[in-house]
Coordinates of C-alpha atoms in Angstrom, one line a residue:
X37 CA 81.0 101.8 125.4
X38 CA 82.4 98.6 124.6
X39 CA 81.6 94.9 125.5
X40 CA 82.9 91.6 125.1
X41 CA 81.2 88.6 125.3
X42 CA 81.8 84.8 124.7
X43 CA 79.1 81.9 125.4
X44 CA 80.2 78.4 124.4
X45 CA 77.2 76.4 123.0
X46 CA 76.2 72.7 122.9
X47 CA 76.5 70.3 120.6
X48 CA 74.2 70.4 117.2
X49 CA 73.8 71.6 113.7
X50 CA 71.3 73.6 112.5
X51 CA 71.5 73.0 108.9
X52 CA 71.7 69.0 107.7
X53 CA 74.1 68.0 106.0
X54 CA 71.7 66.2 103.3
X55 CA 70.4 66.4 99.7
X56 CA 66.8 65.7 101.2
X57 CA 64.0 68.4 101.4
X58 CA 63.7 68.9 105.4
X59 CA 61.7 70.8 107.6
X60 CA 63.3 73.0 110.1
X61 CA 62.0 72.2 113.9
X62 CA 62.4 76.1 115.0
X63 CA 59.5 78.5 114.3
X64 CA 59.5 79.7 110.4
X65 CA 61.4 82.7 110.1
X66 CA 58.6 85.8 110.5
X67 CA 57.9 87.0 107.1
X68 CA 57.9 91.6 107.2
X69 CA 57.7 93.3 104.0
X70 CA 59.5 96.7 103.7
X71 CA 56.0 98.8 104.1
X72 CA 57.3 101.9 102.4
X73 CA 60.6 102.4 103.7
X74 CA 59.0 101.8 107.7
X75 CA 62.1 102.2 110.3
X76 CA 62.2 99.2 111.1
X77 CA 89.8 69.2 102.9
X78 CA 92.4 71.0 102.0
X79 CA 94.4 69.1 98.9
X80 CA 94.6 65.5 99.5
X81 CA 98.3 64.5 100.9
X82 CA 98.7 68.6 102.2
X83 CA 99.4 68.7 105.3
X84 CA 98.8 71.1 108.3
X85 CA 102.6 72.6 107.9
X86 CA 102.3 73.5 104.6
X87 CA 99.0 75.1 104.9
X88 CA 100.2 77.2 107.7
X89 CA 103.8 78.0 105.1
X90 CA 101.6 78.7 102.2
X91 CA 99.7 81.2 104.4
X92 CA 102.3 83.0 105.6
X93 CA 104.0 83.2 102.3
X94 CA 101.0 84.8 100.8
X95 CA 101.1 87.1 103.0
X96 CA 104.7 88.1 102.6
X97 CA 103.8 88.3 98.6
X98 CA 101.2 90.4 99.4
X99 CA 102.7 92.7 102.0
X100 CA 105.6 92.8 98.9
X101 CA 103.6 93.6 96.0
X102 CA 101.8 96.8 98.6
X103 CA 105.3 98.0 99.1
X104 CA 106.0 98.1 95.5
X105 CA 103.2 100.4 94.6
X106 CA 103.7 102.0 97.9
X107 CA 100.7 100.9 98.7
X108 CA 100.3 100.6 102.8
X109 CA 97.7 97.7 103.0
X110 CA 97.3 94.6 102.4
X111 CA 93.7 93.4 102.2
X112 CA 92.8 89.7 102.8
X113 CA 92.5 86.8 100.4
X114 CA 89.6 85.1 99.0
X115 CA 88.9 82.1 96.8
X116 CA 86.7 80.2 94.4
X117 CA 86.6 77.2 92.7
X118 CA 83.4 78.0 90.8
X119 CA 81.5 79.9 88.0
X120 CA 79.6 83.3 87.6
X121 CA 76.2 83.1 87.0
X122 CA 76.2 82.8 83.1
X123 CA 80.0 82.2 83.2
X124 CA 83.1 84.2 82.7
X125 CA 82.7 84.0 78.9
X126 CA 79.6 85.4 79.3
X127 CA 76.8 82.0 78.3
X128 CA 73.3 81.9 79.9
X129 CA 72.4 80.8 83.2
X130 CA 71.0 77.2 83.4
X131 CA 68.5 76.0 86.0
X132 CA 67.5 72.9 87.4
X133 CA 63.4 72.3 88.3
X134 CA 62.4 73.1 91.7
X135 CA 61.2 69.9 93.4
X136 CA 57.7 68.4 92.2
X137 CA 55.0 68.4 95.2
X138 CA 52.4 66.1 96.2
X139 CA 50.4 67.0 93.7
X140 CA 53.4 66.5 90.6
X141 CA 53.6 69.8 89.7
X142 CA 56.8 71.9 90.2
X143 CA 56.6 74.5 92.9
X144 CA 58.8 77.1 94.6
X145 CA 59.8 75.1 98.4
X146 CA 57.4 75.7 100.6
X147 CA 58.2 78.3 103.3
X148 CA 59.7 76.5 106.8
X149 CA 61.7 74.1 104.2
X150 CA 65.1 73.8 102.9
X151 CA 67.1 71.4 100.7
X152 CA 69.9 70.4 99.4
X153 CA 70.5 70.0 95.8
X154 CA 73.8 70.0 94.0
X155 CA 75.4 70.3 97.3
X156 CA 73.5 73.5 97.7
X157 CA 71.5 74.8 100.4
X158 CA 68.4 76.3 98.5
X159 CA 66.5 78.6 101.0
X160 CA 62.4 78.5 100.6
X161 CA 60.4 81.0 99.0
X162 CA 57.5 82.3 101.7
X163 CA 54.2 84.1 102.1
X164 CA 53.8 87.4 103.7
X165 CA 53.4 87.5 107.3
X166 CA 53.8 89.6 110.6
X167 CA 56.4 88.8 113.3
X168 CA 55.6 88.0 116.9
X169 CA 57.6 91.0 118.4
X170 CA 59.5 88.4 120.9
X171 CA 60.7 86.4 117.7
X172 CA 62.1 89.4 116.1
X173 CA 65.8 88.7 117.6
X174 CA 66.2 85.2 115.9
X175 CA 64.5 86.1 112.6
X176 CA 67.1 87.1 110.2
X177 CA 69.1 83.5 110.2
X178 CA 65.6 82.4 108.4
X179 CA 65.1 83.0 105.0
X180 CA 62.5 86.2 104.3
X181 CA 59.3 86.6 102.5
X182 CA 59.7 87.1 99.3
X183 CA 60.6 84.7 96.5
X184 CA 64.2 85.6 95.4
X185 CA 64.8 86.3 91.4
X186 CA 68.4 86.5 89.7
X187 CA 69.3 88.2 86.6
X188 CA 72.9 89.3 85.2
X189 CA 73.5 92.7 84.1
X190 CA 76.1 93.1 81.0
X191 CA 75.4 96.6 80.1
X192 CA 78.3 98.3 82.8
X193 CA 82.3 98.2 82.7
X194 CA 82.1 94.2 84.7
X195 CA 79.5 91.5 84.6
X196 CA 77.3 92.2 87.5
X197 CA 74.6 89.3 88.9
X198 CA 71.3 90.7 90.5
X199 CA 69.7 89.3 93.4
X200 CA 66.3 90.6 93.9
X201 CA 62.6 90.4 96.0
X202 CA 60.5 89.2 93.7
X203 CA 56.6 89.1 93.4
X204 CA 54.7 87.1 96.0
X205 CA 53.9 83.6 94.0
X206 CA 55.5 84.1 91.0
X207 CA 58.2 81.5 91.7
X208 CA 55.7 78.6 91.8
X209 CA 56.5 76.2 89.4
X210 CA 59.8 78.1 87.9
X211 CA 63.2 76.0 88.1
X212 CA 65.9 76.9 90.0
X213 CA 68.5 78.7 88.8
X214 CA 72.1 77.6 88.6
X215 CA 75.6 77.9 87.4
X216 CA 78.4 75.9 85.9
X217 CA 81.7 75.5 87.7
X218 CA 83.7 74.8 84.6
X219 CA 82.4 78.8 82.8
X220 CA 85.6 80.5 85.4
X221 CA 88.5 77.9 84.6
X222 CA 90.2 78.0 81.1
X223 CA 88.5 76.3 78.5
X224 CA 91.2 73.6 78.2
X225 CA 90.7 73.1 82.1
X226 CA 87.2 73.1 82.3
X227 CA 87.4 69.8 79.7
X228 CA 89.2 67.9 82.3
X229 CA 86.2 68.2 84.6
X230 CA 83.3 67.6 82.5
X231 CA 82.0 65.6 85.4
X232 CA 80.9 68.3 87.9
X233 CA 77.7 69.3 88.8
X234 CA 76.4 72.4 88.6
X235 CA 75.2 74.6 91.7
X236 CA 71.7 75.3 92.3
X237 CA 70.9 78.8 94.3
X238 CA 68.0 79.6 96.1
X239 CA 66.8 82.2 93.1
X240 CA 64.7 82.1 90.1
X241 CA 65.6 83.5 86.8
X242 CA 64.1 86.0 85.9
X243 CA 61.1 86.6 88.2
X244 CA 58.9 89.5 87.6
X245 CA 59.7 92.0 90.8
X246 CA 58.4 92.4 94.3
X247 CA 55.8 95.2 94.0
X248 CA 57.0 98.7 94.6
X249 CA 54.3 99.2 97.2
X250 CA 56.7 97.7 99.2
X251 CA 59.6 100.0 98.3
X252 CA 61.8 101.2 97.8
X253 CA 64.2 98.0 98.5
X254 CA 67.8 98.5 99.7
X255 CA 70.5 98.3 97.7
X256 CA 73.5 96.1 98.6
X257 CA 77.1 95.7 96.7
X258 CA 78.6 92.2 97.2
X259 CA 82.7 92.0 96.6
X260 CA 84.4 88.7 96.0
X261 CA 87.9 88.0 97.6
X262 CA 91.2 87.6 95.2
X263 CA 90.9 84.2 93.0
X264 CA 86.9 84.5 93.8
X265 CA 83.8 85.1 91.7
X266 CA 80.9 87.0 92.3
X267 CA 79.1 84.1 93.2
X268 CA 80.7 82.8 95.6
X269 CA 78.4 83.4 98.7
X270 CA 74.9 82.8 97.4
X271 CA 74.0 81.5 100.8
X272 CA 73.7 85.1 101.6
X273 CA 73.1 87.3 98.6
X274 CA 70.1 85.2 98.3
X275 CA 69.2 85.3 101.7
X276 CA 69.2 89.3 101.8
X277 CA 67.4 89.3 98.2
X278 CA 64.7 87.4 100.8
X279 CA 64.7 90.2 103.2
X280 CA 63.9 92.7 100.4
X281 CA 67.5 93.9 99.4
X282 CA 68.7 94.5 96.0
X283 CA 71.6 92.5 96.1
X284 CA 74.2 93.6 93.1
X285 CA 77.1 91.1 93.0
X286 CA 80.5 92.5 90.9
X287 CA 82.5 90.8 89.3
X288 CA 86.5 91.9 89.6
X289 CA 88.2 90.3 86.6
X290 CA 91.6 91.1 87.3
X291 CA 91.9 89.4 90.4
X292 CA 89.0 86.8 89.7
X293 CA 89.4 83.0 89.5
X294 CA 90.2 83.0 85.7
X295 CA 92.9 85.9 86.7
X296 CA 94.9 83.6 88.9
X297 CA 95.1 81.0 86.4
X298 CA 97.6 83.6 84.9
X299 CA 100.3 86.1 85.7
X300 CA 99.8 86.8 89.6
X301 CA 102.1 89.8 88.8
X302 CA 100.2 91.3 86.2
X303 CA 97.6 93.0 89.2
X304 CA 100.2 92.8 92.3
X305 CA 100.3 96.5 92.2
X306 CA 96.5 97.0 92.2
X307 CA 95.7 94.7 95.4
X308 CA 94.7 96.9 97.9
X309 CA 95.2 100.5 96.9
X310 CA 92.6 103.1 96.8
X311 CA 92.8 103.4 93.6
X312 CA 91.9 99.9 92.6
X313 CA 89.5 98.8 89.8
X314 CA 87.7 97.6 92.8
X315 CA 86.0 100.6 94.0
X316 CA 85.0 101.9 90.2
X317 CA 83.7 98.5 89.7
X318 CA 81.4 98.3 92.9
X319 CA 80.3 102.0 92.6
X320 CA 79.7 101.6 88.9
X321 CA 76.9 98.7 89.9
X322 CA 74.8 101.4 91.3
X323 CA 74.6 104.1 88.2
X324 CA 73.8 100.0 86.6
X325 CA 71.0 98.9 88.8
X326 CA 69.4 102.6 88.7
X327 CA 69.4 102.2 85.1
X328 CA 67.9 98.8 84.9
X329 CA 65.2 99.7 87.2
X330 CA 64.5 103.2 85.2
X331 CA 64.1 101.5 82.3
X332 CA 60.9 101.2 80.3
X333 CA 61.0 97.4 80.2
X334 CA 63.7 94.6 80.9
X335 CA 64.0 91.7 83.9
X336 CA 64.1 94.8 86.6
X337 CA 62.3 97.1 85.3
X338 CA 59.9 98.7 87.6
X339 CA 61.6 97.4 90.8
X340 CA 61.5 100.3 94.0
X341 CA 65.2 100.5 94.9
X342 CA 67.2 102.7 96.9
X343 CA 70.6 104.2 95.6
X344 CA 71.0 106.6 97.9
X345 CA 70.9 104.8 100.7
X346 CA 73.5 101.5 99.9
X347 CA 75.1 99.0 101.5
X348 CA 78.1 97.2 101.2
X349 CA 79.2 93.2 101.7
X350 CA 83.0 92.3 101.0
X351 CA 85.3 89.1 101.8
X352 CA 88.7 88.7 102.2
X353 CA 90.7 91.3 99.6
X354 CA 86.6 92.4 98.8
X355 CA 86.2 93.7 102.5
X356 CA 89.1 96.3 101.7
X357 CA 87.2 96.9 98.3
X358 CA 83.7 97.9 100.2
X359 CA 86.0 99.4 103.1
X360 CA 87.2 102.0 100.8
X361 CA 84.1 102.5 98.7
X362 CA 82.6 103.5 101.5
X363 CA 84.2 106.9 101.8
X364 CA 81.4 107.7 98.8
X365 CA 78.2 109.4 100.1
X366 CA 76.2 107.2 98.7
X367 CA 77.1 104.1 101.0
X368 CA 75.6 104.2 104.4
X369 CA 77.3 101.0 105.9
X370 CA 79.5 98.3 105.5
X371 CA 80.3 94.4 106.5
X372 CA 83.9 93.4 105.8
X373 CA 84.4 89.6 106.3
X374 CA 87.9 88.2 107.2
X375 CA 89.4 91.4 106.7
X376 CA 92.2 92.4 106.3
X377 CA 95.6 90.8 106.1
X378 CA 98.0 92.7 107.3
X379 CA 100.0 95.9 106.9
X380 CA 99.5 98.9 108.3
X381 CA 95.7 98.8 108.8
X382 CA 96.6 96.9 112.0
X383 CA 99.5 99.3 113.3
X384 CA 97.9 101.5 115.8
X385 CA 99.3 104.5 114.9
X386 CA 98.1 104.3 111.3
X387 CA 94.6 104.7 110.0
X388 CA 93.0 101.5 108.6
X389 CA 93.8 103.2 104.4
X390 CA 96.3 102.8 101.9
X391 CA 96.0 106.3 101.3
X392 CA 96.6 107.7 104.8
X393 CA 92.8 109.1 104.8
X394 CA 90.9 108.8 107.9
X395 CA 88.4 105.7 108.0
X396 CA 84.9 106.3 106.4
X397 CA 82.4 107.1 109.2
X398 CA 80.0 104.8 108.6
X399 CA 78.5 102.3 110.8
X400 CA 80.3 98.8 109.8
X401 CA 80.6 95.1 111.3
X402 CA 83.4 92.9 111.1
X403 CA 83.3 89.0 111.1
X404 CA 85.7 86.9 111.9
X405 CA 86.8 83.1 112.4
X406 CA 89.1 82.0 115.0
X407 CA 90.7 79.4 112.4
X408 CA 91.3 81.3 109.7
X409 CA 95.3 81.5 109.0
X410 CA 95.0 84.3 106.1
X411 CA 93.0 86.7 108.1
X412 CA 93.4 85.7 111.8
X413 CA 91.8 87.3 114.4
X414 CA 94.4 89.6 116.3
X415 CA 94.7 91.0 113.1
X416 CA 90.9 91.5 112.9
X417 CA 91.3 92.6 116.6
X418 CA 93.6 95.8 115.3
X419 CA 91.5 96.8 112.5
X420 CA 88.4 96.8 115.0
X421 CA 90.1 99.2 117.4
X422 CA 90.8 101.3 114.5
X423 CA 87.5 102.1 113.1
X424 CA 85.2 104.7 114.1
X425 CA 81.8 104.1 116.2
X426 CA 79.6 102.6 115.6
X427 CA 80.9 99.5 115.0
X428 CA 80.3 96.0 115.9
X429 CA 82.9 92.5 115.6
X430 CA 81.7 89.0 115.8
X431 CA 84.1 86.1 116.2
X432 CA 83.3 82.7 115.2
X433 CA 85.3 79.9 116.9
X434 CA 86.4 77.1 114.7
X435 CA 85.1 79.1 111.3
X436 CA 87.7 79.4 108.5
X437 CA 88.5 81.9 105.9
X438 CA 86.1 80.2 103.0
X439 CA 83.5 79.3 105.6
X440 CA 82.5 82.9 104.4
X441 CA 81.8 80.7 101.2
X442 CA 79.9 78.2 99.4
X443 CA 82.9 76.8 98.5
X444 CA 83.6 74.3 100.6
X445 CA 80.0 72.5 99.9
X446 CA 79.8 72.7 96.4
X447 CA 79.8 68.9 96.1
X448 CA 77.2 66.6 98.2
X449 CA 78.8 65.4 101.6
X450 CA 81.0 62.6 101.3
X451 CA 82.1 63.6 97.7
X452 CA 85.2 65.0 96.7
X453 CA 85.6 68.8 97.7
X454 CA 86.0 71.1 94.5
X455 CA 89.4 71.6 94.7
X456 CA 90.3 68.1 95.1
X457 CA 87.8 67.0 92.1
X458 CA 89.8 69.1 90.1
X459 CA 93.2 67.6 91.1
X460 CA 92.1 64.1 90.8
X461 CA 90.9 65.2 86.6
X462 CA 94.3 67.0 85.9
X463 CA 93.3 70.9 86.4
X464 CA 96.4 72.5 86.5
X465 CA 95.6 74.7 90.0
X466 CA 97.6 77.1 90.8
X467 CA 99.5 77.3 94.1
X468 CA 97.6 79.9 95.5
X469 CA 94.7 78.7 95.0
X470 CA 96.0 75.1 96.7
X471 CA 97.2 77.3 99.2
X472 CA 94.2 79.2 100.0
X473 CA 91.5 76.3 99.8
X474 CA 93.0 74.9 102.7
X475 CA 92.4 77.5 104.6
X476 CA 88.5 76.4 105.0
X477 CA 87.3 73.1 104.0
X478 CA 89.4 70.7 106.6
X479 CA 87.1 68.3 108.1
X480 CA 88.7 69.5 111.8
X481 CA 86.9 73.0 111.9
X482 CA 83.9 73.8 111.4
X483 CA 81.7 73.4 108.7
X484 CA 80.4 76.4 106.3
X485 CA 76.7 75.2 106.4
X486 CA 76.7 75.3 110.1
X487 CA 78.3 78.8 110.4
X488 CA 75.9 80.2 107.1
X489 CA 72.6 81.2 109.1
X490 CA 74.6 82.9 111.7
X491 CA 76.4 84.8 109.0
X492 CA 72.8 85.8 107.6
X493 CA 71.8 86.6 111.1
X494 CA 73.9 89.2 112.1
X495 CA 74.8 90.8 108.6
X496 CA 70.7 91.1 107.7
X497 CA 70.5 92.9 111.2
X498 CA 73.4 95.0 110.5
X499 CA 72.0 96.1 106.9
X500 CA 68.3 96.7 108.2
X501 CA 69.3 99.1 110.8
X502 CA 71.5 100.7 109.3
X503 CA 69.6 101.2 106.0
X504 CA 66.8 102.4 108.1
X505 CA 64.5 99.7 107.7
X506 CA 64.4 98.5 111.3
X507 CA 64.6 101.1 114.4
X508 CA 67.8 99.2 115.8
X509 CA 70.5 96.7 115.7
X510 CA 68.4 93.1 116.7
X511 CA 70.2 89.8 117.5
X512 CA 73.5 90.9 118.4
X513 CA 73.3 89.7 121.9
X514 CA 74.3 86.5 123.5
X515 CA 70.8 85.0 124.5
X516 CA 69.3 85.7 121.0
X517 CA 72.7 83.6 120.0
X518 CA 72.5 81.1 122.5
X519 CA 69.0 80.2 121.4
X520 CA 69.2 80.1 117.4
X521 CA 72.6 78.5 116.9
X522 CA 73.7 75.7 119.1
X523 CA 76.9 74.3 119.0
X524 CA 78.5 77.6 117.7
X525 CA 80.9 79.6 119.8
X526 CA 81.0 83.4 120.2
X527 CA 82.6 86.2 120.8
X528 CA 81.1 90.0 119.9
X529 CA 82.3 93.2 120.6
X530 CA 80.3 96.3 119.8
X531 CA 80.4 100.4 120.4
X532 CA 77.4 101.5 119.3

């Protein structure tokens, strides 16, 4: 059966806006291992007008290039303004030291802490500890126990970046690991913006991994959206690598950052068909993380993880991506974030695939925000209605289509968004991506890091359930709402 509700909260931000280490004033996120698989600014001078034109002209050039490859949906847009973990052309990861404690040595943050750095929100790493069983609801928006490592895997078809639980401790005293903005743009672009900093994530390179005792960890597949990068939510693929999932972000290089910088025509007929790189490309990642966990020695070797039971976590054009790898056997649910954009997924007579095949029945949850112009939420609404049970919607009022992102707080507050950085050096962006970007970082809605724990909230509780690790869906109720996110509006459906 099917409810709606909506709650309207009071004022307040639960993540500040600041580069300074801070503690959080709610109780410290409860800290349960996996115990062997237990059920349990738009452009400066743009103006509102031409966001909204530029908007519905992409999606006009979209619903276009579907009809030339007889394709019959058009999946949402994403974008990034920022680097892959070790880059596009492939260099290492850099990293930045973890800040010194009392004592002067470098140290992991301490669990109950967060800070900023880079304009980055970098989630603490955190001891092992039970849950009160009436704090269980409110958990997930907290970083987990274990201490998150990240290494990138070269060996498959696409570059793919690994977020992973790592051993208890081992992050103390290891830098942070981080990425350079300039590794996605072309080289001659990336010169005009030598100033920008690099991001910091909340992940360690290179940590050994969490025991297998605690195994076998989830696997998840991350999708970027069109003109993104695998990178491009970190807030949460670090997050979930907290909560013990096996997070395996995939890079799609024909419809990545560096690809828009060139002939938009040149992969028109791929976006959104069934028969997309994109699929190959996510269900590749899993054959890759088996391997790199099989193997006799390397940065993953040894880790417990799950590839039979996967999940899936797409944006924008990479929600239609995990949408349609989900007809394989192998993936047990999916999240699909401001998806799609239009075509006939949202007719009611037609089923929610290019192909004319029946949706995949698997448990999924959509997520949507009221302001976003590329995906907007009748649309969302349609493709809901279309989907087999069980399935769960949650609407976000005021959120955008990159609030899905770290994009919009790449720089410290008060600095120049990304976009506008660029603008200001010379980078020659292209007018989607102008177009795009302002669908997300306006000052008027609101902001990402606001929206971010609420997004870790209810997708965490979506993947535990459904990947058997807790006995049902937690958090996905208005009081457990009401109580960890103040100031955010509501409005969730579910048939479970």
């Amino acid at each position: 059966m099917c409810t709606t509700r909506a709650r309207r909260r009071g004022s307040g931000s639960r993540c500040p806006r600041t580069r300074a280490s801070r503690s959080r004033s709610r109780s410290r996120a409860p800290e349960r291992a996996f115990p062997g698989r237990q059920r349990a600014t738009q452009q400066a001078g743009a103006s509102e007008v031409l966001r909204r034109d530029w908007a519905r002209r992409l999606g006009v050039w979209h619903l276009a290039a579907v009809q030339i490859a007889k394709v019959g949906v058009i999946a949402a847009l994403g974008l990034s303004v920022a680097a892959a973990c070790g880059g596009a052309g492939g260099g290492s990861t850099s990293v930045e030291t973890a800040p010194a404690t009392a004592a002067g040595s470098t140290a992991a943050i301490s669990a109950g802490d967060s800070a900023s750095v880079a304009g980055a929100v970098v989630s603490p790493a955190s001891s092992t500890s039970a849950p009160a069983a009436s704090e269980a609801s409110l958990a997930y928006a907290e970083p987990g126990p274990y201490p998150v490592g990240v290494v990138e895997l070269t060996g498959g078809e696409v570059p793919i970046t690994v977020f992973y639980p790592a051993l208890d401790g081992s992050a103390e005293g290891q830098p942070l690991a981080t990425y350079d903005l300039r590794d996605w743009l072309p080289p001659d672009e990336a010169l005009k913006v030598a100033g920008l900093p690099d991001f910091t994530m909340a992940a360690y390179e290179g940590l050994p991994p969490a025991d297998p005792d605690g195994g076998p960890y989830p696997l998840v597949l991350f999708s970027h959206g069109l003109a993104g990068y695998r990178l491009q939510s970190t807030f949460l693929t670090t997050h979930l690598a907290s909560w013990g999932f096996v997070v395996a972000a995939v890079e799609h290089p024909y419809r990545n950052l560096t690809a828009v910088f060139g002939d938009l025509a040149a992969f028109a007929d791929q976006l959104g068909a069934d028969d997309s790189p994109d699929v190959a490309q996510l269900l590749g990642a899993i054959d890759l993380v088996a391997a790199a966990t099989a193997a006799p020695a390397g940065p993953l070797a040894g880790l417990a993880v799950d590839v039979d039971h996967v999940g899936a976590v797409g944006h924008s054009l990479g929600g239609f991506a995990v949408f349609a790898a989900a007809r394989d056997p192998r993936i047990t649910s999916y999240v699909a974030f401001a998806f799609p954009v239009g075509g006939s997924f949202v007719e009611p007579t037609t089923p929610p695939t290019t192909s004319g095949a029946p949706p995949p029945e698997k448990p999924s949850l959509l997520v949507a925000g009221s302001a976003d112009v590329i995906a907007p939420v009748p649309r969302v609404d349609a493709a809901y209605a279309a989907l087999p049970e069980p399935k769960r919607l949650a609407i976000l009022d005021g959120m955008t289509h990159l609030g899905f992102t770290d994009i919009c707080e790449l720089n410290a507050p008060g600095e120049p968004n990304v976009l506008d950085a660029a603008s200001q050096a010379g980078v020659a962006v292209p007018p989607i991506v102008n177009a795009v970007f302002a669908d997300g970082c306006d000052p008027k809605h609101t902001a990402a890091r606001e929206v971010w724990p609420a997004l870790d909230q209810l997708t965490t509780a979506h993947l535990r359930a459904t990947l058997g690790v807790d006995d049902e869906w937690v958090g996905f109720d208005e009081t457990a709402l009401e109580m960890s996110f103040p100031g955010l509006q509501f409005t969730l459906s579910e048939a479970p």
